[in-house]
Coordinates of C-alpha atoms in Angstrom, one line a residue:
M1 CA 31.6 150.3 102.5
I2 CA 34.6 148.4 103.7
G3 CA 36.0 150.6 106.1
D4 CA 32.5 150.4 107.9
K5 CA 32.8 146.4 108.0
F6 CA 36.1 147.0 109.3
C7 CA 35.8 149.0 112.0
C8 CA 32.1 148.2 113.0
S9 CA 31.1 144.9 114.7
S10 CA 28.7 142.5 113.7
S11 CA 27.4 141.7 116.8
S12 CA 24.6 144.5 118.2
S13 CA 25.1 143.3 121.5
Q14 CA 28.4 145.3 121.9
M15 CA 27.0 148.2 121.2
S16 CA 24.8 148.1 124.8
G17 CA 26.0 149.7 127.8
A18 CA 29.6 150.4 128.8
R19 CA 31.1 148.2 125.9
R20 CA 31.2 150.8 123.1
P21 CA 33.2 150.2 119.7
F22 CA 35.9 152.9 118.7
E23 CA 33.8 154.6 116.0
V24 CA 30.7 155.5 118.1
L25 CA 32.9 156.9 120.7
S26 CA 35.1 158.8 118.0
K27 CA 31.3 160.2 116.4
R28 CA 30.5 161.1 119.9
R29 CA 33.3 163.1 121.2
G30 CA 35.8 163.4 117.8
L31 CA 38.5 161.1 117.2
N32 CA 41.0 164.2 118.2
D33 CA 39.5 164.8 121.3
A34 CA 38.9 161.3 122.6
V35 CA 42.8 160.3 122.3
K36 CA 43.7 163.6 123.6
G37 CA 41.5 162.9 126.5
A38 CA 42.5 159.2 127.0
V39 CA 46.0 159.9 126.9
A40 CA 46.3 162.9 129.2
L41 CA 46.6 161.0 132.2
H42 CA 45.4 163.9 134.5
Q43 CA 41.9 163.2 133.4
H44 CA 40.7 160.2 131.8
R45 CA 42.3 156.1 131.4
F46 CA 41.4 153.1 129.3
K47 CA 40.3 150.2 130.9
A48 CA 40.3 146.8 128.9
S49 CA 37.3 145.5 128.4
S50 CA 37.6 142.1 127.0
A51 CA 39.7 143.5 123.8
P52 CA 39.2 140.9 120.9
S53 CA 42.0 138.7 119.7
I54 CA 44.3 140.9 116.6
E55 CA 44.1 137.0 114.7
R56 CA 40.6 136.2 115.8
D57 CA 38.6 139.4 115.1
T58 CA 39.1 141.8 112.4
E59 CA 35.8 143.3 112.1
T60 CA 36.5 145.1 116.4
I61 CA 39.1 147.4 116.4
Y62 CA 38.8 147.4 119.9
D63 CA 36.1 148.0 122.3
V64 CA 36.9 150.5 125.3
E65 CA 35.7 152.7 128.4
L66 CA 36.4 156.4 129.7
V67 CA 37.3 156.2 133.8
Q68 CA 38.2 158.5 136.0
L69 CA 41.8 157.5 137.0
G70 CA 42.6 158.2 140.6
N71 CA 46.1 159.0 142.5
V72 CA 46.3 161.3 139.2
A73 CA 49.1 163.6 141.2
Q74 CA 51.4 160.4 141.7
I75 CA 51.6 159.3 137.9
G76 CA 51.7 162.7 136.4
N77 CA 55.3 164.1 138.0
P78 CA 57.2 161.5 137.4
R79 CA 60.8 163.7 138.4
G80 CA 59.1 165.5 141.9
A81 CA 58.0 161.6 142.9
A82 CA 58.9 161.2 146.3
P83 CA 60.8 157.3 147.4
L84 CA 58.5 154.7 147.3
K85 CA 57.1 154.4 151.1
D86 CA 55.9 151.2 152.7
G87 CA 52.6 153.1 153.3
N88 CA 52.1 154.3 149.6
R89 CA 53.6 151.4 147.5
E90 CA 50.2 149.4 146.6
S91 CA 48.6 152.7 145.7
V92 CA 52.2 153.4 143.1
E93 CA 51.9 149.9 141.6
S94 CA 47.9 150.3 141.5
D95 CA 48.9 153.0 139.2
T96 CA 51.5 151.5 137.2
S97 CA 49.0 148.4 136.4
E98 CA 46.7 151.3 135.2
L99 CA 49.1 153.0 132.8
E100 CA 49.9 149.3 131.3
V101 CA 46.8 148.7 130.0
L102 CA 46.5 152.3 128.5
L103 CA 49.5 151.1 127.1
E104 CA 48.1 148.1 126.0
Q105 CA 45.4 149.4 124.6
L106 CA 47.2 152.1 122.6
V107 CA 49.5 148.9 121.1
I108 CA 46.2 147.3 119.6
M109 CA 44.9 150.8 118.5
S110 CA 48.3 150.7 115.9
R111 CA 49.0 147.7 115.1
R112 CA 45.0 147.9 113.9
T113 CA 44.8 150.9 112.1
A114 CA 48.7 149.4 110.3
M115 CA 46.5 146.4 109.7
F116 CA 43.4 148.4 108.5
R117 CA 45.4 150.4 106.4
H118 CA 47.4 147.2 104.8
F119 CA 44.4 145.6 104.0
L120 CA 42.8 148.8 101.7
L121 CA 46.3 149.5 100.1
S122 CA 46.2 145.5 99.3
R123 CA 42.9 145.9 97.9
L124 CA 43.2 148.5 95.8
G125 CA 46.8 148.0 94.9
I126 CA 48.3 150.6 95.4
A127 CA 52.3 150.6 95.5
T128 CA 54.3 150.6 98.1
D129 CA 56.1 153.2 97.2
F130 CA 53.4 155.2 96.5
E131 CA 51.6 154.6 99.6
Q132 CA 54.8 155.9 101.7
E133 CA 54.7 159.1 100.2
R134 CA 51.1 159.8 100.1
R135 CA 50.3 158.0 103.8
R136 CA 51.0 161.2 106.2
E137 CA 48.8 162.8 104.1
G138 CA 45.5 161.0 105.3
P139 CA 43.7 162.2 108.9
L140 CA 43.7 158.5 110.2
Y141 CA 47.5 157.9 109.8
L142 CA 48.1 161.7 110.9
M143 CA 45.6 160.8 113.8
M144 CA 47.4 157.7 114.8
Q145 CA 50.7 159.9 114.5
E146 CA 49.8 162.0 117.1
L147 CA 48.5 159.1 119.4
M148 CA 51.8 157.3 119.3
G149 CA 53.9 160.4 119.5
M150 CA 51.9 160.3 123.0
Y151 CA 52.3 156.4 124.0
V152 CA 56.3 157.7 123.6
L153 CA 56.0 160.0 126.3
L154 CA 54.0 157.4 128.0
E155 CA 57.0 154.4 128.4
Q156 CA 59.4 156.9 129.1
H157 CA 57.1 158.1 131.9
L158 CA 56.9 154.5 132.6
L159 CA 60.1 153.5 132.6
H160 CA 61.0 156.2 135.2
G161 CA 58.7 154.9 137.3
E162 CA 59.1 151.9 137.4
W163 CA 63.2 153.1 138.1
L164 CA 61.6 155.1 141.0
A165 CA 60.4 151.4 142.3
A166 CA 63.6 149.7 141.6
R167 CA 65.5 152.7 143.0
A168 CA 63.7 151.8 146.7
L169 CA 63.5 148.5 146.0
E170 CA 67.5 148.9 146.4
D171 CA 67.2 150.9 149.7
T172 CA 65.0 148.3 151.4
T173 CA 67.2 145.4 150.2
E174 CA 70.6 147.0 151.7
Q175 CA 69.0 147.2 155.2
T176 CA 67.1 143.7 155.2
G177 CA 69.6 141.5 153.3
S178 CA 73.0 142.9 154.7
D179 CA 73.9 139.9 156.3
Q180 CA 72.8 137.4 153.6
P181 CA 75.0 135.5 151.2
I182 CA 75.3 136.7 147.5
D183 CA 74.5 134.0 144.7
R184 CA 76.4 134.5 141.5
D185 CA 73.3 133.1 139.7
Q186 CA 70.6 136.6 141.0
A187 CA 71.7 140.1 139.9
S188 CA 70.2 142.3 143.0
K189 CA 66.7 142.9 142.8
P190 CA 66.8 146.7 141.8
V191 CA 69.2 145.0 138.1
E192 CA 66.4 142.2 137.4
Y193 CA 63.4 144.9 138.3
T194 CA 64.4 147.6 135.7
F195 CA 65.3 144.7 132.7
Y196 CA 61.9 143.4 132.9
A197 CA 60.5 146.8 132.8
I198 CA 62.3 147.4 130.0
K199 CA 61.9 144.2 127.9
R200 CA 58.1 145.4 128.8
S201 CA 58.3 148.2 127.1
V202 CA 60.4 147.0 124.2
G203 CA 57.7 144.5 123.5
R204 CA 55.0 146.4 123.3
A205 CA 56.7 149.4 121.2
I206 CA 57.1 146.0 118.2
Q207 CA 54.4 144.7 118.4
A208 CA 52.5 148.4 117.9
Y209 CA 53.9 147.9 114.0
D210 CA 55.7 151.1 114.3
P211 CA 58.9 151.8 113.6
E212 CA 59.3 154.8 114.3
A213 CA 57.6 154.1 118.0
L214 CA 60.2 151.5 117.8
C215 CA 63.3 153.8 117.9
A216 CA 61.9 156.2 120.2
T217 CA 61.1 154.1 122.5
L218 CA 64.8 152.7 122.5
N219 CA 66.3 155.9 122.5
H220 CA 64.2 156.0 125.7
V221 CA 65.9 152.9 127.1
N222 CA 69.1 153.7 126.0
G223 CA 68.5 157.3 127.7
L224 CA 67.9 155.5 131.4
L225 CA 70.4 152.9 131.1
T226 CA 73.4 155.5 129.9
G227 CA 72.0 158.1 132.7
P228 CA 70.6 157.2 136.2
C229 CA 71.4 153.1 135.6
L230 CA 75.2 154.0 134.8
E231 CA 75.6 157.1 136.9
N232 CA 74.2 154.8 140.1
L233 CA 76.4 151.6 139.2
T234 CA 79.1 154.2 139.1
K235 CA 78.4 155.9 142.0
Q236 CA 78.1 152.3 143.8
L237 CA 81.8 150.9 143.0
Q238 CA 83.3 153.7 143.3
T239 CA 82.1 154.0 146.8
E240 CA 83.5 150.9 147.2
L241 CA 86.8 150.8 146.4
P242 CA 88.8 153.3 148.2
S243 CA 89.0 151.1 151.0
L244 CA 90.4 148.7 148.8
S245 CA 93.6 150.3 148.3
I246 CA 95.3 150.1 151.3
F247 CA 96.2 146.7 152.8
N248 CA 93.4 146.1 155.8
P249 CA 94.8 143.2 158.7
A250 CA 91.2 142.3 159.2
Q251 CA 90.7 141.2 156.0
M252 CA 92.7 138.4 157.3
V253 CA 91.1 135.0 159.7
F254 CA 93.9 133.5 161.7
G255 CA 96.7 134.7 158.8
H256 CA 95.5 132.4 157.0
S257 CA 92.5 133.5 154.5
F258 CA 90.7 137.3 153.8
K259 CA 87.4 137.9 154.9
V260 CA 85.0 137.5 151.8
E261 CA 82.5 139.7 153.3
T262 CA 85.0 142.6 153.5
L263 CA 84.0 142.6 150.0
R264 CA 80.1 141.9 149.8
G265 CA 79.4 145.6 148.5
L266 CA 81.6 145.3 145.8
I267 CA 80.6 141.7 144.6
R268 CA 77.2 143.0 144.4
S269 CA 78.1 146.0 142.5
T270 CA 80.3 144.3 140.1
N271 CA 77.7 141.5 139.5
D272 CA 75.5 144.7 138.7
A273 CA 77.3 145.7 136.0
Q274 CA 78.3 142.3 134.5
T275 CA 74.9 141.5 134.6
S276 CA 73.7 144.8 133.1
S277 CA 76.0 144.5 130.1
L278 CA 74.8 140.8 129.4
Y279 CA 71.1 141.9 129.0
V280 CA 71.9 144.9 127.2
R281 CA 73.4 142.8 125.0
R282 CA 70.7 140.0 124.9
L283 CA 68.4 142.4 124.0
I284 CA 70.2 144.1 121.1
G285 CA 70.9 140.6 119.6
V286 CA 68.1 138.3 120.4
T287 CA 65.1 139.9 122.2
I288 CA 64.6 142.9 119.2
P289 CA 65.3 140.8 116.1
K290 CA 63.6 138.0 117.4
G291 CA 60.6 140.5 118.1
I292 CA 60.9 142.3 114.5
S293 CA 61.2 139.2 112.8
E294 CA 57.6 137.3 114.6
A295 CA 56.4 140.8 114.2
Q296 CA 57.0 141.6 110.5
L297 CA 57.8 145.0 111.1
P298 CA 59.1 147.0 108.4
E299 CA 62.2 148.0 107.8
S300 CA 63.5 151.3 109.6
A301 CA 67.1 153.5 109.2
S302 CA 66.6 154.8 112.1
L303 CA 66.3 151.4 114.2
A304 CA 70.6 150.6 113.3
P305 CA 72.0 153.6 114.9
I306 CA 70.5 153.2 118.0
L307 CA 71.4 149.6 118.6
M308 CA 75.5 150.7 118.2
E309 CA 74.3 153.3 120.6
M310 CA 72.9 150.6 122.9
Q311 CA 76.4 148.7 122.4
A312 CA 78.3 151.3 123.1
T313 CA 75.9 151.1 126.1
A314 CA 76.6 147.6 126.7
E315 CA 80.9 147.8 126.8
E316 CA 80.0 150.8 129.4
F317 CA 79.0 149.0 132.0
Q318 CA 81.3 146.1 130.9
Q319 CA 84.2 148.6 131.4
L320 CA 82.6 148.8 135.1
A321 CA 82.2 145.7 136.0
S322 CA 85.8 145.2 134.9
Q323 CA 87.2 147.8 137.1
G324 CA 85.0 146.0 140.3
I325 CA 86.9 142.9 139.0
R326 CA 90.5 144.5 139.1
G327 CA 89.7 145.8 142.4
I328 CA 88.6 142.4 144.0
F329 CA 92.2 141.0 142.8
Q330 CA 93.7 144.2 144.1
T331 CA 92.7 142.5 147.4
L332 CA 92.9 139.3 146.8
R333 CA 96.7 140.1 145.8
T334 CA 97.6 142.2 148.7
S335 CA 95.6 139.7 151.4
A336 CA 96.6 136.2 149.8
L337 CA 98.2 135.9 146.6
E338 CA 102.0 137.7 147.8
R339 CA 101.5 135.2 151.4
V340 CA 100.5 131.9 149.4
A341 CA 103.2 132.5 146.5
E342 CA 106.1 133.0 149.2
Q343 CA 104.7 129.7 150.6
A344 CA 104.7 127.6 147.7
L345 CA 107.7 128.8 146.0
R346 CA 109.7 129.8 149.4
V347 CA 112.2 131.9 147.5
P348 CA 114.8 132.6 149.6
A349 CA 115.9 136.6 150.4
P350 CA 118.0 138.3 148.0
S351 CA 121.0 138.7 150.0
S352 CA 121.0 134.3 150.5
S353 CA 124.4 132.9 149.2
A354 CA 124.1 131.6 145.5
T355 CA 124.8 128.2 147.5
N356 CA 121.6 128.6 149.4
A357 CA 119.5 129.3 146.4
S358 CA 120.5 126.6 144.4
A359 CA 119.4 124.7 146.7
A360 CA 116.4 125.8 147.1
W361 CA 115.4 126.2 143.8
S362 CA 117.2 124.8 141.0
Y363 CA 116.4 123.8 136.9
Q364 CA 120.0 122.4 137.1
I365 CA 118.4 119.5 135.8
S366 CA 120.3 115.8 134.7
E367 CA 118.6 113.4 132.4
S368 CA 118.6 111.0 135.2
T369 CA 117.0 113.2 137.5
Y370 CA 114.6 114.8 134.7
Q371 CA 110.9 113.9 135.3
P372 CA 107.7 114.7 133.4
G373 CA 105.0 116.8 134.6
P374 CA 105.0 120.0 137.2
S375 CA 107.2 120.3 139.8
L376 CA 106.0 119.9 143.1
P377 CA 106.7 123.7 144.2
V378 CA 104.5 125.1 141.0
A379 CA 101.4 122.4 141.5
R380 CA 101.2 123.5 145.7
L381 CA 101.5 127.2 144.1
F382 CA 98.8 126.5 141.9
E383 CA 96.5 124.5 144.8
L384 CA 96.9 127.3 147.1
V385 CA 95.8 130.0 144.7
H386 CA 93.0 128.3 144.0
Q387 CA 91.9 127.5 148.1
E388 CA 93.1 130.1 149.7
A389 CA 91.6 133.4 146.7
L390 CA 89.4 132.0 143.9
E391 CA 87.5 129.5 145.9
P392 CA 85.9 131.6 148.6
L393 CA 84.4 134.0 145.4
L394 CA 83.7 131.2 143.0
P395 CA 80.0 130.7 144.2
Q396 CA 79.5 134.7 144.7
L397 CA 80.7 136.0 141.4
T398 CA 79.1 136.1 137.9
T399 CA 80.6 133.6 135.6
D400 CA 82.2 136.0 132.9
A401 CA 83.6 137.8 136.2
F402 CA 85.1 134.8 137.8
A403 CA 86.4 134.7 134.7
E404 CA 87.6 137.7 134.0
L405 CA 89.3 137.7 137.8
V406 CA 91.1 133.9 137.4
C407 CA 92.9 135.6 134.5
L408 CA 93.9 138.5 136.0
V409 CA 95.5 135.9 139.3
A410 CA 97.0 133.6 136.2
E411 CA 99.0 136.7 134.9
W412 CA 100.5 137.5 138.0
T413 CA 100.8 134.3 139.4
R414 CA 103.1 133.2 136.1
D415 CA 104.9 136.9 137.0
R416 CA 105.7 135.9 140.1
F417 CA 107.1 132.5 139.7
E418 CA 109.2 134.1 136.6
Q419 CA 110.1 136.6 139.4
A420 CA 111.0 133.6 141.5
T421 CA 113.1 131.5 139.1
I422 CA 114.2 133.9 136.2
G423 CA 114.3 137.3 138.0
R424 CA 116.5 135.7 140.8
R425 CA 119.1 133.9 138.5
C426 CA 117.5 130.1 139.5
P427 CA 119.9 127.9 138.0
M428 CA 119.2 126.5 134.8
N429 CA 120.3 124.4 132.1
A430 CA 119.2 123.6 128.8
L431 CA 116.6 120.4 129.5
G432 CA 115.7 122.6 132.9
A433 CA 114.6 125.6 130.5
L434 CA 112.1 122.7 129.2
A435 CA 111.2 121.3 132.7
F436 CA 110.5 125.2 133.5
D437 CA 108.7 125.9 130.6
A438 CA 106.4 123.0 131.2
D439 CA 105.6 124.5 134.6
V440 CA 104.9 127.1 132.9
R441 CA 102.1 125.7 130.9
Y442 CA 100.6 123.6 133.7
L443 CA 99.7 126.8 135.3
M444 CA 98.0 128.4 132.4
N445 CA 96.6 125.4 131.5
R446 CA 95.2 124.8 135.7
F447 CA 93.6 128.4 135.8
A448 CA 91.8 128.1 132.1
G449 CA 90.6 125.1 132.9
L450 CA 89.2 126.3 136.4
A451 CA 87.6 129.3 134.0
E452 CA 86.1 127.0 131.4
T453 CA 84.8 124.2 134.1
H454 CA 83.6 127.5 136.2
R455 CA 81.5 128.6 132.9
T456 CA 80.3 124.9 132.1
R457 CA 78.8 124.2 135.7
C458 CA 77.0 127.3 135.3
A459 CA 75.6 126.1 132.0
D460 CA 74.3 123.2 133.6

């Protein structure tokens, strides 16, 4: 009685026409055949017909209609699918929308089955441990497990299709947007597209109220990230790095600054890797815990290891971004930093006499000549490094990537300054040593302030 009341709609109008409650559909074709026929995309798809709200309508489980699926070949063979072209892009997008409708209906079925089971157990007063031991023997639970296994495969197929669409979008972007400036606030369209699809997939898995389906979906997500996504970014980065190992005179403009356009591909790949790492960390630390808490999803022992694997994936993206940042730094060092350091410090050659060296650079300071604050060459050194090397990259790199680049430049500038003084035996007394320490601290504080200011502006 309870099950019949829960499964059947009290409204007789919902029984007419194409709108059939699932119980009627099950009796007509058999639950197993109906599920398999709906999920096998070569034959059928579900089409929503005013699906009721979970919170407001607890009498009707769902209301679906089986309709012949078009463009079956393109949906059923994801690995052999050809790259998207302008002629068939709309049809593939339509198939993706149809598949998402099907997945949403499967989520409703899974969640409401869990609600129905919980309702019966609470009314019968069955203990939780007993339910955990006996629930797999029920035919309803076994059928839903089979259905959710198909659901996980469909999610995997959808993610693969979205990745193919993102790759096609990447090819289009490279052909049409090669002359457009890079914006640090936006990753490339393929990265945004891929992680948007991942977020939707994870959200559906959470709403299905099935911990095992969620873990399986996260496994497929991590497989996509560590496989095609990471391999594609690595290939792009390795393509850009070899040309940066040798100084290229074309990187100079009138002998004063390098061309940022020569770093365009490397900057884009670095930003994509940095953004991918950020998105994965946000997925692990915010999206998944918040979704599980709001959906009141039961705990699963398999979830923690999967999240640890995704954390390792985020580290791999971060290492890839760091590799790109080091490539950018090497270009800055050969094309700008060495030149501005020589210009600011004006250190004489090693063959020069000690008298000339003392006249050009000396920390032999008396109490009458000592002045607080940085020395003029050190202040000029920071300004030239900032203007010639860092400022052109400021609007193009992401916040974290720019901060890491600033750290590399700061370390090099400090070492270069120490080489210009201590390494060349610059005259120094006790008071001069205090001034030298103040100059080093000035450089480090200015670079740290530059990175923090940039981070604050981006946050605002």
